[in-house]
Amino acid sequence: MALSVASIAQAQQALVIGTIQMDSQYEWYRTVEMGAQEAAKKLNVQVVLANSAGKVDKEDEAVSNLIASGVKGIIISVVDSKASIPAMERARKAGIVVINYDSFVESDLMDTFVGVDNKELGAMMGRHVVDYVNKEMGGKAKIALLTVVRYAQSVLRRDGFVEEIKKAPGIEIVAEQEGVMPEQASTNLETMLQAHPDIQLVWAANEGGLVGAQTAKRSTGADIKIFGTDMSLQTAASLTDPSSGVVAVATQDPYSIGEKALQLAVEAVNGENVAGKYTIPLALYSNDKPDDVKAYLEKYQSLATR
């Protein structure tokens, strides 16, 4: 359970690490937090949680509050690779260890990163879609994309996915719109389906887009197959439901990302050199491998109730 600032003052000599989620409404970031909390228990440190809600000004405020509270380290998924730099620099100048996960900033000050190869995350799904089209659709399909252009890591996903799709001459990308949040993604996909009723497949670059794509499918009744990015309990349930249209999801391991980032923060506070890029393995879940999906559900439902 995250501590309030008031609780930190009562923590005496306990080491306190701040964690700043980019947006806690997404299960992905909440799972990162679960991993960080589990690592904190093992290392006997305490955690205070903040949420930037995807806004640079809120992120800046969160960093200022954590500096004032006296945390020794911060793990963070930054909102913007450039606009987030001043807050990160302020924390470092205050003597606070900063560990960057998932997203990154364009500054040498941020010398420790925990995350994945986002281009490969997109490429993995691109290869899966090509294989699916070849096996299930005779090698031909029309696909729409729900992408995220505001975050560098999501642009890399899109690039990786598109590069693989372009290797298949029978697959045509007929439309592309932004789909960060579920409502936005649903609206934009409905618009694309109206303009291109022959769309057969949809790929979403993040969890919000994946949820929105399912909403659009239900509201329009479109016969589309959905491929996405970032697993969650909600998405795992969708993979077990044939009516959802969700075929496969390429994903990071947010729990391991949070666990590793917190561990590195503690090591750095204790004087160890942890500079470097720490890459967490990727995974892919599909509706034709229900045992894998079931194992995911059992694992994360158990973690969520701890």
C-alpha atoms as one frame of an Amber mdcrd trajectory, in Angstrom:
protein
   0.000   0.000   0.000   1.446   3.413  -0.950   2.328   5.788   1.869   1.070
   9.318   2.272   3.582  12.141   2.701   2.543  12.309   6.354   3.398   8.642
   6.783   6.854   9.228   5.375   7.600  11.679   8.142   6.905   8.890  10.621
   9.100   6.354   8.851  12.202   7.401  10.869  15.257   5.743   9.367  13.422
   3.626   6.781  14.528   4.090   3.197  11.705   5.599   1.134  11.500   5.412
  -2.672   9.002   7.431  -4.701   7.271   5.918  -7.715   5.567   8.074 -10.332
   3.154   6.349 -12.700   2.472   7.973 -16.050  -1.218   7.143 -15.743  -2.647
   4.972 -12.982  -5.968   4.413 -14.775  -4.212   1.784 -16.884  -3.785  -1.651
 -15.412  -0.314  -1.825 -16.984   1.007   0.921 -14.695  -0.783  -0.527 -11.696
   0.970  -3.817 -12.390   4.315  -1.998 -12.481   3.415  -0.693  -9.038   2.659
  -4.226  -7.804   6.132  -5.314  -8.874   7.734  -2.332  -7.171   5.781  -2.966
  -3.973   6.814  -6.618  -3.917  10.485  -5.668  -4.346  10.103  -3.072  -1.581
   8.818  -5.739   0.819  11.768  -8.003   0.071  14.265  -5.152   0.510  12.557
  -3.692   3.588  12.006  -0.240   2.099   8.886   1.878   1.844   7.192   3.301
  -1.239   5.210   6.492  -1.823   3.103   6.587  -4.982   2.364   9.532  -7.267
   0.498   9.763 -10.571   1.307  12.262 -13.317  -1.940  11.426 -15.218  -0.028
  11.841 -18.473   0.540  15.570 -17.887   3.920  17.273 -17.617   2.716  19.840
 -15.070   1.374  17.135 -12.768   4.593  15.201 -13.187   6.578  18.299 -12.248
   4.417  18.792  -9.171   4.836  15.143  -8.162   8.615  15.382  -8.416   8.632
  18.566  -6.313   6.485  16.888  -3.634   8.756  13.855  -3.509  11.863  16.037
  -3.228  10.267  17.954  -0.362   9.250  14.739   1.398  12.826  13.511   1.525
  12.714  10.374  -0.619  16.105   8.957  -1.535  15.099   7.597  -4.910  12.426
   7.917  -7.593  11.355   5.421 -10.239   9.367   7.010 -13.044   7.862   6.552
 -16.478   8.265  10.067 -17.859   5.518  11.832 -19.779   7.716  13.484 -22.406
  11.266  12.752 -23.559  12.118  16.466 -23.596   9.583  18.356 -21.483  10.196
  16.027 -18.514  13.934  16.815 -18.376  13.793  19.854 -16.014  11.973  17.903
 -13.294  14.380  14.977 -13.608  17.362  17.328 -13.413  15.884  18.994 -10.327
  15.582  15.640  -8.584  19.126  14.640  -9.460  20.506  17.964  -8.236  18.713
  17.332  -4.947  20.780  14.168  -4.590  17.937  11.802  -5.421  18.529   8.643
  -7.431  16.245   8.553 -10.485  15.521   5.306 -12.317  13.691   5.637 -15.594
  11.350   2.858 -16.782   9.259   2.282 -19.916   9.661   5.785 -21.412  12.869
   7.767 -21.569  14.264  11.285 -21.578  16.863  12.740 -23.902  19.386  13.600
 -21.202  22.668  12.040 -20.076  21.530  12.555 -16.485  19.167   9.625 -16.883
  21.733   6.859 -17.111  19.618   3.929 -15.879  16.682   2.606 -17.886  14.428
  -0.409 -17.337  12.122  -1.424 -20.145  11.767  -3.327 -23.369  12.718  -3.102
 -27.007   9.567  -1.313 -28.147  10.384  -1.673 -31.830  10.617  -5.420 -31.362
   7.359  -5.330 -29.368   5.613  -3.968 -32.464   7.565  -6.184 -34.849   6.641
  -9.302 -32.866   2.977  -8.594 -33.415   3.580  -7.631 -37.037   5.088 -11.045
 -37.701   2.191 -12.717 -35.880  -0.363 -10.831 -37.986   1.424 -11.813 -41.201
   1.430 -15.453 -40.109  -2.265 -15.247 -39.164  -3.236 -13.728 -42.512  -1.259
 -16.354 -44.410  -2.807 -19.236 -42.459  -6.364 -17.998 -41.920  -7.077 -15.492
 -44.690  -5.288 -16.782 -47.769  -2.517 -14.211 -47.494  -4.697 -11.134 -48.083
  -6.196  -8.661 -45.619  -6.975  -4.998 -45.041  -5.942  -3.561 -41.696  -6.496
  -0.359 -39.725  -4.082   0.972 -37.114  -4.776   2.698 -33.790  -1.435   4.257
 -32.943   0.072   6.621 -30.365   2.254   9.408 -31.696   2.813  11.420 -28.512
   5.202   8.958 -26.857   8.545   7.945 -28.355   8.226   4.311 -27.258   4.848
   3.995 -28.996   6.252   5.429 -32.226   8.908   2.708 -32.120   6.181   0.078
 -31.711   4.359   1.435 -34.726   7.552   1.461 -36.798   8.347  -2.138 -35.891
   4.832  -3.309 -36.682   4.567  -1.490 -40.000   7.972  -2.690 -41.193   6.868
  -6.304 -40.765   3.450  -5.743 -42.369   5.065  -4.135 -45.417   6.985  -7.349
 -46.038   3.640  -9.034 -46.823   2.352  -7.786 -50.214  -1.130  -9.143 -49.553
  -1.737  -6.993 -46.444  -2.848  -3.414 -47.013  -2.895  -0.705 -44.331  -6.003
   1.212 -45.349  -6.385   3.651 -42.436  -4.593   4.924 -39.335  -5.771   7.123
 -36.475  -4.561   7.925 -32.971  -5.970   5.750 -30.208  -4.431   6.616 -26.851
  -7.556   6.497 -24.680 -10.410   3.971 -25.053 -13.080   6.545 -25.951 -10.846
   8.242 -28.509  -9.826   4.896 -30.008 -13.429   3.716 -30.243 -14.584   6.898
 -31.964 -11.667   6.925 -34.401 -12.087   3.267 -35.300 -15.796   3.779 -35.950
 -14.847   6.613 -38.307 -12.339   4.409 -40.106 -14.874   1.600 -40.422 -17.395
   3.981 -41.944 -14.843   5.168 -44.504 -13.457   1.680 -45.120 -16.136  -0.952
 -44.430 -13.820  -3.580 -45.909 -11.432  -3.378 -42.907 -10.856  -6.908 -41.606
  -8.129  -6.468 -38.991  -7.200  -3.832 -36.416  -3.939  -3.362 -34.546  -3.796
  -1.185 -31.416  -0.462   0.124 -30.125  -1.460   0.339 -26.449  -3.961  -0.874
 -23.864  -6.303   2.095 -24.355  -6.495   1.482 -28.086  -7.159  -2.200 -27.574
 -10.062  -1.527 -25.206 -11.458   1.105 -27.561 -11.252  -1.244 -30.548 -13.423
  -3.783 -28.732 -15.972  -1.077 -27.912 -16.126  -0.042 -31.572 -16.593  -3.639
 -32.663 -19.537  -4.061 -30.289 -21.172  -0.757 -31.238 -20.830  -1.221 -34.999
 -21.217  -4.971 -35.238 -18.205  -5.027 -37.548 -16.692  -8.418 -38.322 -13.113
  -7.521 -37.418 -10.238  -9.314 -35.745  -8.282  -7.312 -33.172  -4.583  -7.494
 -32.352  -3.119  -5.398 -29.565  -0.337  -4.372 -27.263   0.005  -4.685 -23.471
  -1.657  -7.512 -21.611  -3.997  -6.954 -18.669  -6.570  -8.974 -16.759  -9.289
  -7.345 -18.871  -7.454  -8.227 -22.077  -6.770 -11.782 -20.914 -10.497 -12.197
 -20.321 -11.129 -10.873 -23.845  -8.797 -13.519 -25.281 -11.042 -16.182 -23.750
 -14.201 -14.602 -25.215 -14.698 -15.341 -28.947 -17.184 -12.462 -29.282 -14.522
  -9.863 -28.316 -12.670 -10.273 -31.598  -9.304 -10.167 -29.822  -6.905 -12.653
 -31.429  -3.512 -11.876 -29.898  -1.633  -9.418 -27.699   2.097  -8.685 -27.629
   3.158  -7.496 -24.233   5.808  -6.329 -21.866   6.112  -7.694 -18.331   5.157
  -4.662 -16.210   5.471  -6.552 -12.935   9.117  -7.394 -13.657   9.772  -3.842
 -14.822   8.538  -2.420 -11.517  10.402  -5.025  -9.497  13.690  -4.379 -11.319
  13.378  -0.578 -11.228  12.787  -0.552  -7.471  15.667  -2.948  -6.881  18.025
  -0.755  -8.925  16.888   2.368  -7.075  17.777   0.783  -3.730  21.130  -0.427
  -5.021  21.949   3.040  -6.362  20.970   4.705  -3.076  23.341   2.291  -1.358
  26.181   3.470  -3.564  26.247   0.799  -6.245  26.792   1.707  -9.901  23.638
   0.639 -11.719  24.020   2.710 -14.889  22.870   0.920 -17.978  19.905  -0.327
 -19.965  18.033  -3.273 -18.457  15.856  -5.036 -21.006  12.889  -7.133 -19.842
  11.794 -10.049 -22.100   8.626  -9.786 -24.201   5.703 -12.201 -24.468   2.799
 -12.882 -26.819  -0.582 -14.301 -25.828  -3.127 -15.591 -28.339  -6.614 -17.063
 -28.251  -5.376 -20.328 -29.755  -3.232 -20.987 -26.654  -5.803 -20.827 -23.842
  -3.544 -22.506 -21.274  -1.088 -19.592 -21.466  -3.912 -17.093 -21.031  -5.306
 -19.059 -18.085  -1.880 -19.069 -16.417  -1.657 -15.303 -16.845  -5.086 -14.791
 -15.300  -4.280 -17.005 -12.336  -0.932 -15.308 -11.694  -2.112 -11.711 -11.857
  -5.429 -12.259 -10.106  -3.408 -13.725  -7.249  -0.982 -10.782  -7.213  -3.813
  -8.250  -7.303  -5.366  -9.666  -4.142  -2.195  -9.636  -2.017
